[in-house]
Short mmCIF file of N, CA and C in Angstrom, two decimals:
data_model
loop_
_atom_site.label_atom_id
_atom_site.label_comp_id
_atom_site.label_asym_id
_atom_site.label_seq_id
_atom_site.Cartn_x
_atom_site.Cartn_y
_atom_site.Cartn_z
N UNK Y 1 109.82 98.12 96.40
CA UNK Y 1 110.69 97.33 97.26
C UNK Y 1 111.09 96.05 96.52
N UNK Y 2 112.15 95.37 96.60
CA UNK Y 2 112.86 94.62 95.76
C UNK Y 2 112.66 93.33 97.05
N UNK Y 3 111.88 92.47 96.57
CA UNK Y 3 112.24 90.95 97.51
C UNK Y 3 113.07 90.56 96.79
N UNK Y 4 113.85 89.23 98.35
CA UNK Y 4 114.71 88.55 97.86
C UNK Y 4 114.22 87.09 96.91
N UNK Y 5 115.03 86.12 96.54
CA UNK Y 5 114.76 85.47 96.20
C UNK Y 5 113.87 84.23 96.38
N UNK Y 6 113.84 84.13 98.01
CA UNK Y 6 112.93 83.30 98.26
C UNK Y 6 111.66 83.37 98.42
N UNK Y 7 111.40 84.89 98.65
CA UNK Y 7 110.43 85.52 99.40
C UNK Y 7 109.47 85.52 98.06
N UNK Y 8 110.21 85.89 96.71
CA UNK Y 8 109.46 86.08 95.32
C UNK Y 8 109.07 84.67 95.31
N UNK Y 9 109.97 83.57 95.42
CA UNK Y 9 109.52 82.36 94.50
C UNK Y 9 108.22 81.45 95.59
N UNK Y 10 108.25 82.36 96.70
CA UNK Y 10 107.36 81.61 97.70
C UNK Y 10 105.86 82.37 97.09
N UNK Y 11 106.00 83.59 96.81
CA UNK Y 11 104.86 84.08 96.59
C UNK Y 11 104.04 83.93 95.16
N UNK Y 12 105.10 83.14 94.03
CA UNK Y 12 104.71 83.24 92.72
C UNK Y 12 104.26 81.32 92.79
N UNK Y 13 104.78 80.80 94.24
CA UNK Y 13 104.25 79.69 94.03
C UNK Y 13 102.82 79.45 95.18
N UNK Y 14 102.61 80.59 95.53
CA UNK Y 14 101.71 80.78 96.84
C UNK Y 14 99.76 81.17 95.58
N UNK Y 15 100.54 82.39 94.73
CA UNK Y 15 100.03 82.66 93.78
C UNK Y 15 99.48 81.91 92.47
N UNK Y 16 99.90 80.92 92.45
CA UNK Y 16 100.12 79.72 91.38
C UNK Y 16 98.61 79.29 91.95
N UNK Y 17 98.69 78.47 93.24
CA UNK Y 17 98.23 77.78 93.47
C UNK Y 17 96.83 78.34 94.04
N UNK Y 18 96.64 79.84 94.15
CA UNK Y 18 95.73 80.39 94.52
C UNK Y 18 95.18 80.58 93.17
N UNK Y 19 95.24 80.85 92.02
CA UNK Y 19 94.69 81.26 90.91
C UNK Y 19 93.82 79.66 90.67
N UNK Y 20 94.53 77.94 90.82
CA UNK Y 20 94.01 77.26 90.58
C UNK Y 20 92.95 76.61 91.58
N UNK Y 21 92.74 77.78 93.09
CA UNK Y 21 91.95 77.20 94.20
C UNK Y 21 91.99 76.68 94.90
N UNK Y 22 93.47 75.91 95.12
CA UNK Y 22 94.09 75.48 96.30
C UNK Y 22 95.65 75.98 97.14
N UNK Y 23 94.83 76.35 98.13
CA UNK Y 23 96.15 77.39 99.02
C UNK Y 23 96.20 76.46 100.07
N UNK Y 24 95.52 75.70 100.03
CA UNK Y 24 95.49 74.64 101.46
C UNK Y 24 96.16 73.55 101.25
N UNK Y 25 97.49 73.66 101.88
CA UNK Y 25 98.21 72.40 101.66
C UNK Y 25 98.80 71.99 99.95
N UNK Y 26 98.75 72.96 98.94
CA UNK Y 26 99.65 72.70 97.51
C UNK Y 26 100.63 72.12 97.55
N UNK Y 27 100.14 71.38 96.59
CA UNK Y 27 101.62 70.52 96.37
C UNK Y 27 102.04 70.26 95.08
N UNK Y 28 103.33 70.34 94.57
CA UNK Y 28 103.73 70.30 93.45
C UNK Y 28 104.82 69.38 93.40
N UNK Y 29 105.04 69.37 92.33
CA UNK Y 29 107.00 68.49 91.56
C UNK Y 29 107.51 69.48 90.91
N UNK Y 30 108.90 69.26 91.26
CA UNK Y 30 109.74 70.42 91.01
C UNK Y 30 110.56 70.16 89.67
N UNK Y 31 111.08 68.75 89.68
CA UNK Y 31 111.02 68.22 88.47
C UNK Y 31 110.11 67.97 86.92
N UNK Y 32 110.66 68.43 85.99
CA UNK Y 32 109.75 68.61 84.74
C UNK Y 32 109.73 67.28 84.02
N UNK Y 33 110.22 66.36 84.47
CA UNK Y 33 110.32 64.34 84.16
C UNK Y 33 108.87 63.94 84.24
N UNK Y 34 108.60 64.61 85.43
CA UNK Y 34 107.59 63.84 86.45
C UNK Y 34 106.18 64.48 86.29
N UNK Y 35 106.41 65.63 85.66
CA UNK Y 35 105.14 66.56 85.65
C UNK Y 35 104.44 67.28 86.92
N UNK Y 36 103.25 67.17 87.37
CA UNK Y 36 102.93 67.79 88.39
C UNK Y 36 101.77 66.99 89.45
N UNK Y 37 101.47 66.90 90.43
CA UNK Y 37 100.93 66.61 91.28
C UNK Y 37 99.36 66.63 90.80
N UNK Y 38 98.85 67.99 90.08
CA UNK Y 38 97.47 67.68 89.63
C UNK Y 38 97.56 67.40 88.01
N UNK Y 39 97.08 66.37 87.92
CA UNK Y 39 96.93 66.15 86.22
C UNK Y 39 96.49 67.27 85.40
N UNK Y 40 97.14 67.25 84.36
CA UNK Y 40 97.46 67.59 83.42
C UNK Y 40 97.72 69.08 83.53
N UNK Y 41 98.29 69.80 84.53
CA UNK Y 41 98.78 71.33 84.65
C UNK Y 41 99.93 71.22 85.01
N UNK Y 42 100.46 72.04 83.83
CA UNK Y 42 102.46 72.32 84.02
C UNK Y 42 102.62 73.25 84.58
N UNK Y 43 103.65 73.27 85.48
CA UNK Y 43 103.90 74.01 86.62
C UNK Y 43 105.05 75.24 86.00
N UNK Y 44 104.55 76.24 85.45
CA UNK Y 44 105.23 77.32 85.01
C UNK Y 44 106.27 78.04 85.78
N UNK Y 45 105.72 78.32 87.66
CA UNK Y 45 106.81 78.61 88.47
C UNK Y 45 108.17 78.12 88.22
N UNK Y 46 108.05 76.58 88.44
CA UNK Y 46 109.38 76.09 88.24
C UNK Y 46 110.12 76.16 87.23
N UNK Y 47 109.59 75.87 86.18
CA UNK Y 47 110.12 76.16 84.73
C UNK Y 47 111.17 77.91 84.82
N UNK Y 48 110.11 78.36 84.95
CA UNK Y 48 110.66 80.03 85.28
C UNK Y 48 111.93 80.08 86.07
N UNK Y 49 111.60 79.26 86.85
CA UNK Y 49 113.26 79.65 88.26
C UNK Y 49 114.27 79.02 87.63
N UNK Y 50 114.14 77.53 87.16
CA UNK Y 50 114.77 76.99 86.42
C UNK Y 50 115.28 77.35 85.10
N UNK Y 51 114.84 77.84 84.61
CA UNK Y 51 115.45 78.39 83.96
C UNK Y 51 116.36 79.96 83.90
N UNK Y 52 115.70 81.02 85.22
CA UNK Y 52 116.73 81.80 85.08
C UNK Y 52 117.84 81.68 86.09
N UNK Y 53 117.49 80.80 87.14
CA UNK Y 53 119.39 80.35 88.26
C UNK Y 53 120.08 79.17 87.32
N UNK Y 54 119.41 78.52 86.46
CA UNK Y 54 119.63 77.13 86.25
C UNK Y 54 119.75 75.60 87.07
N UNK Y 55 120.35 74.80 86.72
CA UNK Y 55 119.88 73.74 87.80
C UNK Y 55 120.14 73.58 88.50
N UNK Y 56 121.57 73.72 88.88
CA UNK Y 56 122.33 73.87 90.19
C UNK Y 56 121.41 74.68 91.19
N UNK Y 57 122.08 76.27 91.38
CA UNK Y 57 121.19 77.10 91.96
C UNK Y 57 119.94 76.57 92.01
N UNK Y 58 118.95 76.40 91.40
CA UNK Y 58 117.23 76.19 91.66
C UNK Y 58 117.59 75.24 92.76
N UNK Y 59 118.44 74.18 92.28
CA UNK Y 59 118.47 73.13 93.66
C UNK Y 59 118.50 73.25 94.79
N UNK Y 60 119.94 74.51 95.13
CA UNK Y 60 119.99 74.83 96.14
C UNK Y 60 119.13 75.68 97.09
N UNK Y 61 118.11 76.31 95.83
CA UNK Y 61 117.01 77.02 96.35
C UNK Y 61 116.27 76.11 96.95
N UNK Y 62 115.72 75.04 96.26
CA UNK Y 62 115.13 74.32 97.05
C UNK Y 62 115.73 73.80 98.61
N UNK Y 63 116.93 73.55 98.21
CA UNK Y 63 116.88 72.96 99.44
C UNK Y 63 117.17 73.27 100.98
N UNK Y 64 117.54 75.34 100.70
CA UNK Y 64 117.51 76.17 100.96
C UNK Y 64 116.15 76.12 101.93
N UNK Y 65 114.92 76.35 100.80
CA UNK Y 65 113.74 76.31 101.34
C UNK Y 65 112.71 75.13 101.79
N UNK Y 66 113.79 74.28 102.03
CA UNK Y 66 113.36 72.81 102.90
C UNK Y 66 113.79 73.16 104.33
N UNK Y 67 115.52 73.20 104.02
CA UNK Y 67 115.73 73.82 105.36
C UNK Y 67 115.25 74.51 106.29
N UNK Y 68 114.68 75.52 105.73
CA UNK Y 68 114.09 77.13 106.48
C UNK Y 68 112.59 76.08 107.10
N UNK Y 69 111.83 75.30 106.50
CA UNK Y 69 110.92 74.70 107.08
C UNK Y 69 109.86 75.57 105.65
N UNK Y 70 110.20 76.38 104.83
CA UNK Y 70 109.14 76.57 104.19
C UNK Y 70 108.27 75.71 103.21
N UNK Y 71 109.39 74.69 102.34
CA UNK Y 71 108.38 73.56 101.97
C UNK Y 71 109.14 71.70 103.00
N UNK Y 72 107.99 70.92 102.18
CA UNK Y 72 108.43 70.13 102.54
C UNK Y 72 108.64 68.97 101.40
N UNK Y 73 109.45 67.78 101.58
CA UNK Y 73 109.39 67.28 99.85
C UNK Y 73 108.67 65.65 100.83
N UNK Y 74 107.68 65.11 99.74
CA UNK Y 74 107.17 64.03 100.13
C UNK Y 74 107.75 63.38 99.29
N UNK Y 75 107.40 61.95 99.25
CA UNK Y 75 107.82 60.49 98.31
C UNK Y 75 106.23 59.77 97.78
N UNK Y 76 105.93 59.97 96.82
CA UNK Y 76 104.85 59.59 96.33
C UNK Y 76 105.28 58.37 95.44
N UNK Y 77 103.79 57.57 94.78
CA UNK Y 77 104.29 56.49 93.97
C UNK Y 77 105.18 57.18 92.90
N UNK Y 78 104.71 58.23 92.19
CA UNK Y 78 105.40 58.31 90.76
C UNK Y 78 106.84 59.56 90.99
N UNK Y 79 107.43 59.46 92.35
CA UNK Y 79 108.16 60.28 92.65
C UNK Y 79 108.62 61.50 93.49
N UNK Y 80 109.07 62.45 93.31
CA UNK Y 80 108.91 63.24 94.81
C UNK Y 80 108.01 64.70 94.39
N UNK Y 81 107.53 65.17 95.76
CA UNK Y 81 106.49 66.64 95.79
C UNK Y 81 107.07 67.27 96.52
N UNK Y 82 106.61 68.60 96.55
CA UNK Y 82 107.02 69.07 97.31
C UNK Y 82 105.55 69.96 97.56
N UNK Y 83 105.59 70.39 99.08
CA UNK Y 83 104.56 70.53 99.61
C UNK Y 83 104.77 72.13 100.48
N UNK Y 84 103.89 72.78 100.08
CA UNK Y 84 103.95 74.43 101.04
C UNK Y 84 103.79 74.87 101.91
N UNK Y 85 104.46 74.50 102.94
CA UNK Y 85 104.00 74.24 105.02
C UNK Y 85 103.14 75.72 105.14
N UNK Y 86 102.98 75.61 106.10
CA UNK Y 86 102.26 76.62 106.71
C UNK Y 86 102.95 78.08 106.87
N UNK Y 87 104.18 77.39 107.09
CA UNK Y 87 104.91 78.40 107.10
C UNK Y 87 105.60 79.19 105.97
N UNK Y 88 105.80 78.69 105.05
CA UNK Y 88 105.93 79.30 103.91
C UNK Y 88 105.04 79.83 103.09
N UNK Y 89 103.68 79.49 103.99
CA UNK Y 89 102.22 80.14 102.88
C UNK Y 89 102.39 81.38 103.82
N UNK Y 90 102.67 81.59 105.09
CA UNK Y 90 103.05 82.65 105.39
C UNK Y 90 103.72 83.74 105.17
N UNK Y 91 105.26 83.19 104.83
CA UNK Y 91 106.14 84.18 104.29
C UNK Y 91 105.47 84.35 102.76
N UNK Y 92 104.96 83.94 101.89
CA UNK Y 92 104.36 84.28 100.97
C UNK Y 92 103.90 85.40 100.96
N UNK Y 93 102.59 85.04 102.35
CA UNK Y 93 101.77 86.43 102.52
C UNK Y 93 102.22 87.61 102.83
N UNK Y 94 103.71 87.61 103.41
CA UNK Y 94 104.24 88.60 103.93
C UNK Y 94 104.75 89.56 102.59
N UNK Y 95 105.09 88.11 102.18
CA UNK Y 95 105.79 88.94 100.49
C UNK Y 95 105.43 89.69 99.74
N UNK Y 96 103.70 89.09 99.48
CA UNK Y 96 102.84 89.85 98.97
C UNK Y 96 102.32 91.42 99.16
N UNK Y 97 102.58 91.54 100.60
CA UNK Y 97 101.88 92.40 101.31
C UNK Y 97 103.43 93.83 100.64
N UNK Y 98 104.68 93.13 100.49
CA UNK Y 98 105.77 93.78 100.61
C UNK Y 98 105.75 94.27 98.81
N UNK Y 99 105.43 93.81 98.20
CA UNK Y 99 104.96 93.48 96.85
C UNK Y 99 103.73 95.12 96.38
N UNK Y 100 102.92 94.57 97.16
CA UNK Y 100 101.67 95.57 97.05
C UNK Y 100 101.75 96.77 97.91
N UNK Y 101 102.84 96.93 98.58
CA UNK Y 101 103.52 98.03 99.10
C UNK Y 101 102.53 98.60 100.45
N UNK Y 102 101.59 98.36 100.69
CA UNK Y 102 100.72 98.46 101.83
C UNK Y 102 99.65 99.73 101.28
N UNK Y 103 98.95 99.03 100.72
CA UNK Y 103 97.53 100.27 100.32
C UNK Y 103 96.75 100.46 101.36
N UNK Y 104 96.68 101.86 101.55
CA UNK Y 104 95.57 102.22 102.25
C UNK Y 104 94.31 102.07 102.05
N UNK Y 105 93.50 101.94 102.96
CA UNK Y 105 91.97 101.61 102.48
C UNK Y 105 91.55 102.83 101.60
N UNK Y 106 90.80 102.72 101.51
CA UNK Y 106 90.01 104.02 100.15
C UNK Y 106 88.52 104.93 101.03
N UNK Y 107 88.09 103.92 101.84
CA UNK Y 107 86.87 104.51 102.53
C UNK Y 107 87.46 105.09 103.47
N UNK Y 108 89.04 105.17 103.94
CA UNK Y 108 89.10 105.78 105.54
C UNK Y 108 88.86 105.01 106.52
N UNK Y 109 88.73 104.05 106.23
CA UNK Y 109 88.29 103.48 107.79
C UNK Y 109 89.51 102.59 108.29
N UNK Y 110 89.82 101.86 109.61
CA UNK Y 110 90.39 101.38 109.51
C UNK Y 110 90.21 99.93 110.43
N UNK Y 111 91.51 98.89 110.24
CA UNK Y 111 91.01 97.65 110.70
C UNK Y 111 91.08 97.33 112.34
N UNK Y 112 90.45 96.72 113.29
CA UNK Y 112 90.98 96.81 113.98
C UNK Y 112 90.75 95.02 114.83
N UNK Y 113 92.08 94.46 115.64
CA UNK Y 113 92.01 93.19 116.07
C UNK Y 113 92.18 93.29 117.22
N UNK Y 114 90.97 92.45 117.76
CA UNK Y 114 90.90 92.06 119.17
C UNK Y 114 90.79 90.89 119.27
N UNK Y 115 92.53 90.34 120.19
CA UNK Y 115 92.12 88.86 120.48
C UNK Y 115 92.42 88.34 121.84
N UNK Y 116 91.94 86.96 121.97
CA UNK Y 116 92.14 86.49 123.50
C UNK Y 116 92.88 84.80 123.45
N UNK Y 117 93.55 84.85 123.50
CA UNK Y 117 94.25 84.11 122.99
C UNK Y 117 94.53 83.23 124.37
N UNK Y 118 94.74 81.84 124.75
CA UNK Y 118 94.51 81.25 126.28
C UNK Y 118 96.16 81.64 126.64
N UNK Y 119 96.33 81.10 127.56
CA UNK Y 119 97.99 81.74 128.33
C UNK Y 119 99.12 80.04 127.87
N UNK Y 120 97.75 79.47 127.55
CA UNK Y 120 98.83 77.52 127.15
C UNK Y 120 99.08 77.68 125.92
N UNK Y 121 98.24 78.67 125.11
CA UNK Y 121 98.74 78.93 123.41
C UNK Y 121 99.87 79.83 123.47
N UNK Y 122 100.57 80.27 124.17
CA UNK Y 122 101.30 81.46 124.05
C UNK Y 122 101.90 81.36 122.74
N UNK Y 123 102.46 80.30 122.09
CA UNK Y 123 103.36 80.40 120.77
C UNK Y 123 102.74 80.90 120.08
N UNK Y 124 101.59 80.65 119.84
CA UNK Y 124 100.32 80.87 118.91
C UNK Y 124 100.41 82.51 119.19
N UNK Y 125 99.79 83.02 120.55
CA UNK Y 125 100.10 84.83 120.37
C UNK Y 125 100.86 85.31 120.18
N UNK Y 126 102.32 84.74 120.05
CA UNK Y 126 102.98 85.71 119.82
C UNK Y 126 103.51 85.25 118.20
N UNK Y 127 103.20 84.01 117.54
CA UNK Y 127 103.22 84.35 116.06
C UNK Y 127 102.17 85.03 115.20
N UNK Y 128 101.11 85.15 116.05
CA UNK Y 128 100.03 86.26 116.12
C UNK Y 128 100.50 87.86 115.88
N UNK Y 129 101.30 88.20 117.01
CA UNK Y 129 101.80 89.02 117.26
C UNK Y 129 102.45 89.61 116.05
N UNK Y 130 104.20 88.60 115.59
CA UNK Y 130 104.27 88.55 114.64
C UNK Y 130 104.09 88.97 113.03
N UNK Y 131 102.68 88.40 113.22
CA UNK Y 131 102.27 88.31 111.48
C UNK Y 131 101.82 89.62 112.19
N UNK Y 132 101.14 90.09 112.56
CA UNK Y 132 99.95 91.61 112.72
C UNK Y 132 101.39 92.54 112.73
N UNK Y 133 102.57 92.80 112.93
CA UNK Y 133 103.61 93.77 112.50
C UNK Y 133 104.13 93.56 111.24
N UNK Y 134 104.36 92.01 111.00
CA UNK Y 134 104.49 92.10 109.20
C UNK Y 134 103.51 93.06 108.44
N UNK Y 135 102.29 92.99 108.94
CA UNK Y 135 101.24 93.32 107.94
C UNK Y 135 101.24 94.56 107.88
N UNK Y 136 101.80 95.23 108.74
CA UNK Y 136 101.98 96.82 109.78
C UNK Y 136 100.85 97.27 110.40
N UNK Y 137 100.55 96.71 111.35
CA UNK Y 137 99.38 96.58 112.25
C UNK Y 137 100.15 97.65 113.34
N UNK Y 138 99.80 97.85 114.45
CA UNK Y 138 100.61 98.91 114.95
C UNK Y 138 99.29 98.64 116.13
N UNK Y 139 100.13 98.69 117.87
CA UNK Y 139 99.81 97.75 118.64
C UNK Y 139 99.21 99.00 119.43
N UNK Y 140 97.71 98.71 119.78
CA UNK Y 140 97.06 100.13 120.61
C UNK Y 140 96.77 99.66 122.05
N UNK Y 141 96.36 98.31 122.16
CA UNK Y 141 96.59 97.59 123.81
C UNK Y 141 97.21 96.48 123.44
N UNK Y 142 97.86 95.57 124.53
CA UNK Y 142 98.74 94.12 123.71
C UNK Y 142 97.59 92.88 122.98
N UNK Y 143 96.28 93.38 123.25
CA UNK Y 143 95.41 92.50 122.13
C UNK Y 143 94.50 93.18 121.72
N UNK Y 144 95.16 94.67 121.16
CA UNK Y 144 94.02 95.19 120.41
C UNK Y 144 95.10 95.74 119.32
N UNK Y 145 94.88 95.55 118.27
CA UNK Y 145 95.77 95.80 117.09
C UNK Y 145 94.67 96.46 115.88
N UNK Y 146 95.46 97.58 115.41
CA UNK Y 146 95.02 98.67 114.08
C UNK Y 146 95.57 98.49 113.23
N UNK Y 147 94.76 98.93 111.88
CA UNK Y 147 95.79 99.52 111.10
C UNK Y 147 94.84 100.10 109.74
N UNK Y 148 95.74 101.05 108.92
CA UNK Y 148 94.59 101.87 107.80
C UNK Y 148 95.28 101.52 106.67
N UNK Y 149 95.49 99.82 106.88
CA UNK Y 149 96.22 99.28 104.82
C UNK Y 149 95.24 98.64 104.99
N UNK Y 150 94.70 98.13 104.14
CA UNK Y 150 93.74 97.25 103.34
C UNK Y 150 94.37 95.85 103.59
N UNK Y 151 94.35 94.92 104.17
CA UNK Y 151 95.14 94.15 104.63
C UNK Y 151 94.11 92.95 105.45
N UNK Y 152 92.86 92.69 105.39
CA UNK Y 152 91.58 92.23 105.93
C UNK Y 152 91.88 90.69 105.67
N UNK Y 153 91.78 90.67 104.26
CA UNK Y 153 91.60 89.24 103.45
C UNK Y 153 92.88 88.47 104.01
N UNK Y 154 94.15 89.08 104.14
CA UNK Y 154 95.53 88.41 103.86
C UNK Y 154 95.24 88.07 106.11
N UNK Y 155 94.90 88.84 106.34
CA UNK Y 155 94.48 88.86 108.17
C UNK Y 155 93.84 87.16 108.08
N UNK Y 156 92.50 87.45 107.80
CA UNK Y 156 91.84 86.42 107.77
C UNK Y 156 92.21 84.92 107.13
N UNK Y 157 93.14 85.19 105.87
CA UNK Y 157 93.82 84.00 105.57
C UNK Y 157 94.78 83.21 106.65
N UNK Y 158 95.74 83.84 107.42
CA UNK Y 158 96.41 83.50 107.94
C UNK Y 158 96.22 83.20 109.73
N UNK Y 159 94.72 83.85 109.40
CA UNK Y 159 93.63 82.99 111.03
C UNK Y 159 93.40 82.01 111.13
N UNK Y 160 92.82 82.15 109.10
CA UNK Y 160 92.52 80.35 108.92
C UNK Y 160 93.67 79.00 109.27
N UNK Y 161 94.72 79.55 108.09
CA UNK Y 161 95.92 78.47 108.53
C UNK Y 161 96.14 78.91 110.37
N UNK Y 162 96.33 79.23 110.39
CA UNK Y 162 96.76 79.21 111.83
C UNK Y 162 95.98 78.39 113.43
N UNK Y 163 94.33 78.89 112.50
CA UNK Y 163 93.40 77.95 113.55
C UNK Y 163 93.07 78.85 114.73
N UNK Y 164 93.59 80.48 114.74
CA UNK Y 164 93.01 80.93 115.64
C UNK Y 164 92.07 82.19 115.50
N UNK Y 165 91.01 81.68 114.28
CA UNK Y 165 89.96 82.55 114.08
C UNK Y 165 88.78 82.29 115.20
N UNK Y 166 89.14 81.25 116.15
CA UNK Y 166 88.12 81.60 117.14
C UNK Y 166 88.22 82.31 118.36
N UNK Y 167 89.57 82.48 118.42
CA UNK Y 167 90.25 83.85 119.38
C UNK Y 167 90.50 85.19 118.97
N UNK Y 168 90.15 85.31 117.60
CA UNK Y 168 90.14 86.68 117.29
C UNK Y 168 88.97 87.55 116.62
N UNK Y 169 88.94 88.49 116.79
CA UNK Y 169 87.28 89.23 116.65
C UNK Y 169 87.91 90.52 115.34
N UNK Y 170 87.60 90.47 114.07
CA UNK Y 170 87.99 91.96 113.44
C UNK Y 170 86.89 92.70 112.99
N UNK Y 171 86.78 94.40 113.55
CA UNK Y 171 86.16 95.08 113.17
C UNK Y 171 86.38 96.44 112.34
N UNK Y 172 85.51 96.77 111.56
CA UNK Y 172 86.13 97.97 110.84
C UNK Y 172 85.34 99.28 111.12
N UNK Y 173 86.52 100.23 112.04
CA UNK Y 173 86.32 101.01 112.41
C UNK Y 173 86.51 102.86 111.83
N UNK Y 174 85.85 103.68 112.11
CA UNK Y 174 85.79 104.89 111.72
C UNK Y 174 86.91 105.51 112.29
N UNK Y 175 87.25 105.62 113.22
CA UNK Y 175 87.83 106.44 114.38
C UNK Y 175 88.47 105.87 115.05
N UNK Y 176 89.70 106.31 115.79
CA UNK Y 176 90.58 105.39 117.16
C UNK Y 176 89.61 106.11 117.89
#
């Protein structure tokens, strides 16, 4: 499957920042003047985009993906960051998942989510909702959700950002 452009550069910068241990809240400079947010590591993503749209385009990518709400750009002393909302560590994950084409587990078994989510969070269940069909979860009661891709870790990441790993229960099951 061929992602688009944003969906790649969200995930190669989602990826970046997971190889160096921080997925929580990354933040970078997009500019190569200024260098990068953590000392002394050059930020290869950008270099890369930048160099194959060139400067124009990259710009508009960015600001493309300000718009959408996926990053955000701060004002620091030595200049500007840009920062990876929540929501764009999301579409990342989605990307990824689109990327790795949806592997099936290997043991057979499969995942399954049960959650309870209060009736004042509703936004919360239904971007719940949401992410568990990105992932291709496939809906067996409206808070009991399956599925037989390997897809556990990227689940649980996006409980964390989200904050509602204490409304949801995952078990791995043999059998519907």
């Amino acid at each position: 499957m061929r992602l688009n452009i944003t969906d790649k550069f969200l995930w190669d910068v989602y990826s970046f920042f997971e190889e160096l241990g921080d997925t929580v809240g990354p933040i970078f400079r997009p500019y190569p003047t200024m260098g990068n947010s953590l000392p002394g590591i050059k930020n290869p993503v950008f270099k890369k985009y930048r160099k194959q749209r060139g400067r124009k385009k990259f710009a508009k990518l960015i600001y493309y993906l300000k718009k959408r709400g996926y990053i955000k750009i701060e004002n620091l002393k030595k200049g500007q960051a840009i920062i990876l909302t929540e929501q764009g560590i999301c579409k990342a994950l989605k990307a990824s998942f689109a990327i790795e084409g949806g592997k099936m587990r290997r043991d057979g078994k499969w995942i399954m989510i049960i959650f309870d989510i209060p009736a004042k969070n509703r936004k919360a269940r239904n971007l719940l909702r949401s992410v568990l069909l990105n992932l291709k979860y496939k809906m067996l009661q409206q808070s009991v959700w399956i599925t037989p891709y390997d897809v556990s870790e990227k689940t649980e990441k996006l409980l964390q950002i989200y904050l509602l790993d204490s409304y949801v229960k995952i078990f791995l099951i043999e059998k519907i």
